[in-house]
Amino acid sequence: MRHIISVLLENESGALSRVAGLFSARGYNIESLTVAPTDDPSLSRMTIVTSGSDEIVEQITKQLNKLVDVIKLLDMTAHPHIEREMALVKVRVGEAADREEVKRLTDIFRGRIIDVTQQTYVIEITGEGSKLDAFLEAVSPFPVLEVVRSGVMGIARGDVALQL
Amino acid sequence: MSETSSSSTAITGAEIFCRSLQAEGVDVVFGYPGGAVLHIYDALYRQDKVSHVLVRHEQGAVHAAEGYAKSSDKPGVALVTSGPGATNAITGIADAYMDSVPLVVFTGQVPTSLIGNDAFQEVDTVGITRPCVKHNFLVKDVKDLATTIKKAFYVATTGRPGPVVVDIPKDVTAASCEFEYPESIHMRSYNPTFGGYTGQIDKAVDLILSAKQPMIYTGGGVILGRGSEALTEFTRKLGYPITNTLMGLGGYPASDKQFLGMLGMHGTYEANMAMHHADVLIAIGARFDDRVTGNIEKFCPHAKIVHVDVDPSSISKNVKVDVPIVGEVEPVLRALIKALDAANAKPDPEALDAWWKQIREWQSQDCLKYDRESELIKPQYVVQKFWELTQGDAFVTSDVGQHQMWAAQFYGFDKPNRWINSGGLGTMGVGLPFAMGVQFAHPDATVGCITGEASIQMCIQELSTCYQYQLPIKILNLNNRYLGMVRQWQEFFYQGRYAMSYMDALPDFVKLAEAYGHVGMRIDKPGDVEGAIKEALAQKERLVFLDFLTDQSENVYPMIPAGAGQNEMILV
Ligand SMILES: Cc1cc2nc3c(=O)[nH]c(=O)nc-3n(C[C@H](O)[C@H](O)[C@H](O)COP(=O)(O)OP(=O)(O)OC[C@H]3O[C@@H](n4cnc5c(N)ncnc54)[C@H](O)[C@@H]3O)c2cc1C
Ligand SMILES: Cc1ncc(C[n+]2csc(CCOP(=O)(O)OP(=O)(O)O)c2C)c(N)n1
Ligand SMILES: [Mg+2]
């Protein structure tokens, strides 16, 4: 089963490689991993999307907790939560009709065109992974030059909060 | 604070290193110098509280520190230079990681300005060691040095112990600042379990008392957590049978009648059969290693399991358990004893009688029997004699191979911290440096190193260290002219194709020992074994290398072959 695990860890050089190393050394799946400092600059928050049986995911959370740089973690899967991912998509739109159609698709998916040249659009789109997949499918008739995906971020709904 | 007053009390990083070690109560550091640590060596030279032992190879330094830690109640400390010094230390660090040995290993590093430049003797020590340490640090500023050292000792010795590496660039050892060693330390990201989580105690006691065919299975955690007294009280109170893992030997007195011997691949018939038939398994400070469980599908098919471990990730890792208790063995055992005393129920005496009857029957198999009439020296006999002649009271280190198993099977350990070996990594070469560390921790004790002719050659250079420091270790070389453990597998599973397992061109160990300044003896007749050991023990001041030419074809029994269940042993 797919799990999304949020981790608060020390914002120290090496902390990221400890987590990445743990996943490769123990052969755990890693679908995506995002990390950035939080409002408290001494802390980083990481979102890991992984998958495995219940036993494996239990080991993953235990092993993460065991890393000395990890302060706290939360398996979002156990709570109602929100997932978001962002994609930046560069599409070639040479013809006016193409520009029309791509603009229309972007609107349908509530994306935004954030860069325009005579030949290209850069589209910013956020949502769950499946929405991004659907958008990419929708624009696939046009020449897609580049896709950048951020990986998943997650936050629990309601009162549940991952904080110190 | 004015600049002058702070500079008047400022000391160098190298001095801070020494003062911090003093503050930690470190009395001995095992190490080897080199460019990156010269400031530190100079500072060590100019103080006399922390002594330094010069080994002959950095692997030996770390293993010696392990031997020191495993046999005492203090962490081991090693100091090596950057680059090759650090890489030579890796095997020891990985060994300590696998067996949860509290160590602090200091490595020199190139100056911070050169890090990342492929500088002379630069390796990414923090990167290389990351997968085999409990934690590691790179100290980039002299102001962080004392606190980092404090953290290193704290992390190494608390919770599930393990090795911590502190990488110190040369310029940090030259720079100065004021020294203040923190009294205590708090790390928001590291909160080891102290004591025990007692919420499950009642549930555990109910299950324990409901057992008809109980079994207690304990491991290295009892030794590491100084829980053997509590374990002994707990076990005697219940009257249940008990087995120890290879790492747990000495946690319960081997001479006690409730003790069934070691379990696992080369465990006794009775211990493995009792595991297989148990209805309640009480696992304490043991990690369900594959050498113990055999085929996991067939492991303890009837048992409900209570598991006490300080590391939550050890629990339900390989085997799903019914009552998990996260905590240190000692306080948890005390809580269990208290709850047992308070409980109204008692173990079912009839069921227990029947169970012991069954166990005695398994014991009558005499699974450790060997040919006592042989013309050849049987390795088991040598260990047994050594046990007898030391009244079972020596510290015994071993290397890795058949001799290790015979040492475990035939030297009955009645006390914890007496049996020092490499279980998790299974590192040939540890025996002699382990023994050095033990002898430093216990200068007056008898320290035996039971080894094989192949293993001993992997750190043989340490004979020189032993001479320099006059360590009167007794080396018992069970010389079968084979990589015996490898040969055994080839005999059993590769139709006797002995690929590369014959030890050709062996040195003359007697002359070798003598060349290093020690006493060497060769023994090739069973009748001479006892006399030779006596003579060696009488040489209180000297290292004696006893080279026993043993039966080359002897195998370790019982044996659970790979993929088999615990009840499917190959017997002699
Ligand atoms: C050639 C060879 C053959 C071997 N054959 C066998 C064999 O037949 N039988 C056998 O048993 N082993 C054998 N081994 C050893 C085996 O590989 C493992 O090293 C060993 O079984 C592990 O022992 P353990 O379970 O006691 O765990 P350890 O490695 O000693 O781990 C200790 C456990 O206790 C926990 N712990 C630590 N401190 C505390 C505390 N204070 N409180 C609570 N818990 C704590 C730790 O978290 C850990 O889970 C062999 C090794 C070699 C090299
Ligand atoms: C460093 C290292 N290399 C290889 C092995 C694999 N190995 C395990 S036992 C063994 C043979 C050991 O021979 P010896 O020391 O003579 O002991 P014996 O089995 O003959 O008693 C080998 C090669 C190991 N455990 N460690
Ligand atoms: Mg041999």
CSV table of C-alpha atoms in Angstrom, one decimal, chain A residues 10 13-14 17-18 26 40 42-43 55 58-59 62-63 66-71 164, chain B residues 97 126 130 134-136 140 155 160 187-190 311-317 320:
chain,number,residue,atom,x,y,z
A,10,GLU,CA,17.4,18.7,11.9
A,13,SER,CA,24.1,18.8,6.1
A,14,GLY,CA,24.0,15.1,6.0
A,17,SER,CA,21.7,11.6,3.0
A,18,ARG,CA,20.9,9.7,6.1
A,26,ARG,CA,17.3,-1.4,3.4
A,40,ASP,CA,12.0,27.5,11.9
A,42,SER,CA,16.9,24.8,12.2
A,43,LEU,CA,14.2,22.3,11.0
A,55,GLU,CA,5.1,-4.8,8.2
A,58,GLU,CA,6.1,-0.2,10.2
A,59,GLN,CA,9.9,-0.9,9.8
A,62,LYS,CA,10.7,2.7,13.1
A,63,GLN,CA,14.0,3.0,11.2
A,66,LYS,CA,15.9,5.7,14.9
A,67,LEU,CA,17.9,8.2,12.8
A,68,VAL,CA,19.5,10.6,15.3
A,69,ASP,CA,18.6,13.6,13.1
A,70,VAL,CA,14.9,12.7,12.9
A,71,ILE,CA,12.8,14.5,15.5
A,164,LEU,CA,7.7,20.2,17.9
B,97,TYR,CA,27.5,-1.5,14.7
B,126,VAL,CA,31.2,10.7,7.4
B,130,ARG,CA,27.2,6.5,7.6
B,134,LYS,CA,24.7,4.8,15.1
B,135,HIS,CA,25.6,8.4,14.3
B,136,ASN,CA,28.5,10.5,13.1
B,140,LYS,CA,33.7,22.2,11.5
B,155,VAL,CA,24.6,8.6,21.8
B,160,ARG,CA,20.7,0.6,22.0
B,187,MET,CA,19.2,16.5,21.9
B,188,ARG,CA,15.7,17.1,20.8
B,189,SER,CA,16.1,14.6,18.0
B,190,TYR,CA,17.4,11.8,20.1
B,311,ASP,CA,15.0,-0.7,20.1
B,312,PRO,CA,11.5,-0.6,18.7
B,313,SER,CA,12.9,-1.5,15.3
B,314,SER,CA,14.1,-4.9,16.7
B,315,ILE,CA,10.5,-5.7,17.6
B,316,SER,CA,8.4,-7.5,14.9
B,317,LYS,CA,11.1,-7.0,12.4
B,320,LYS,CA,5.6,-10.8,14.5
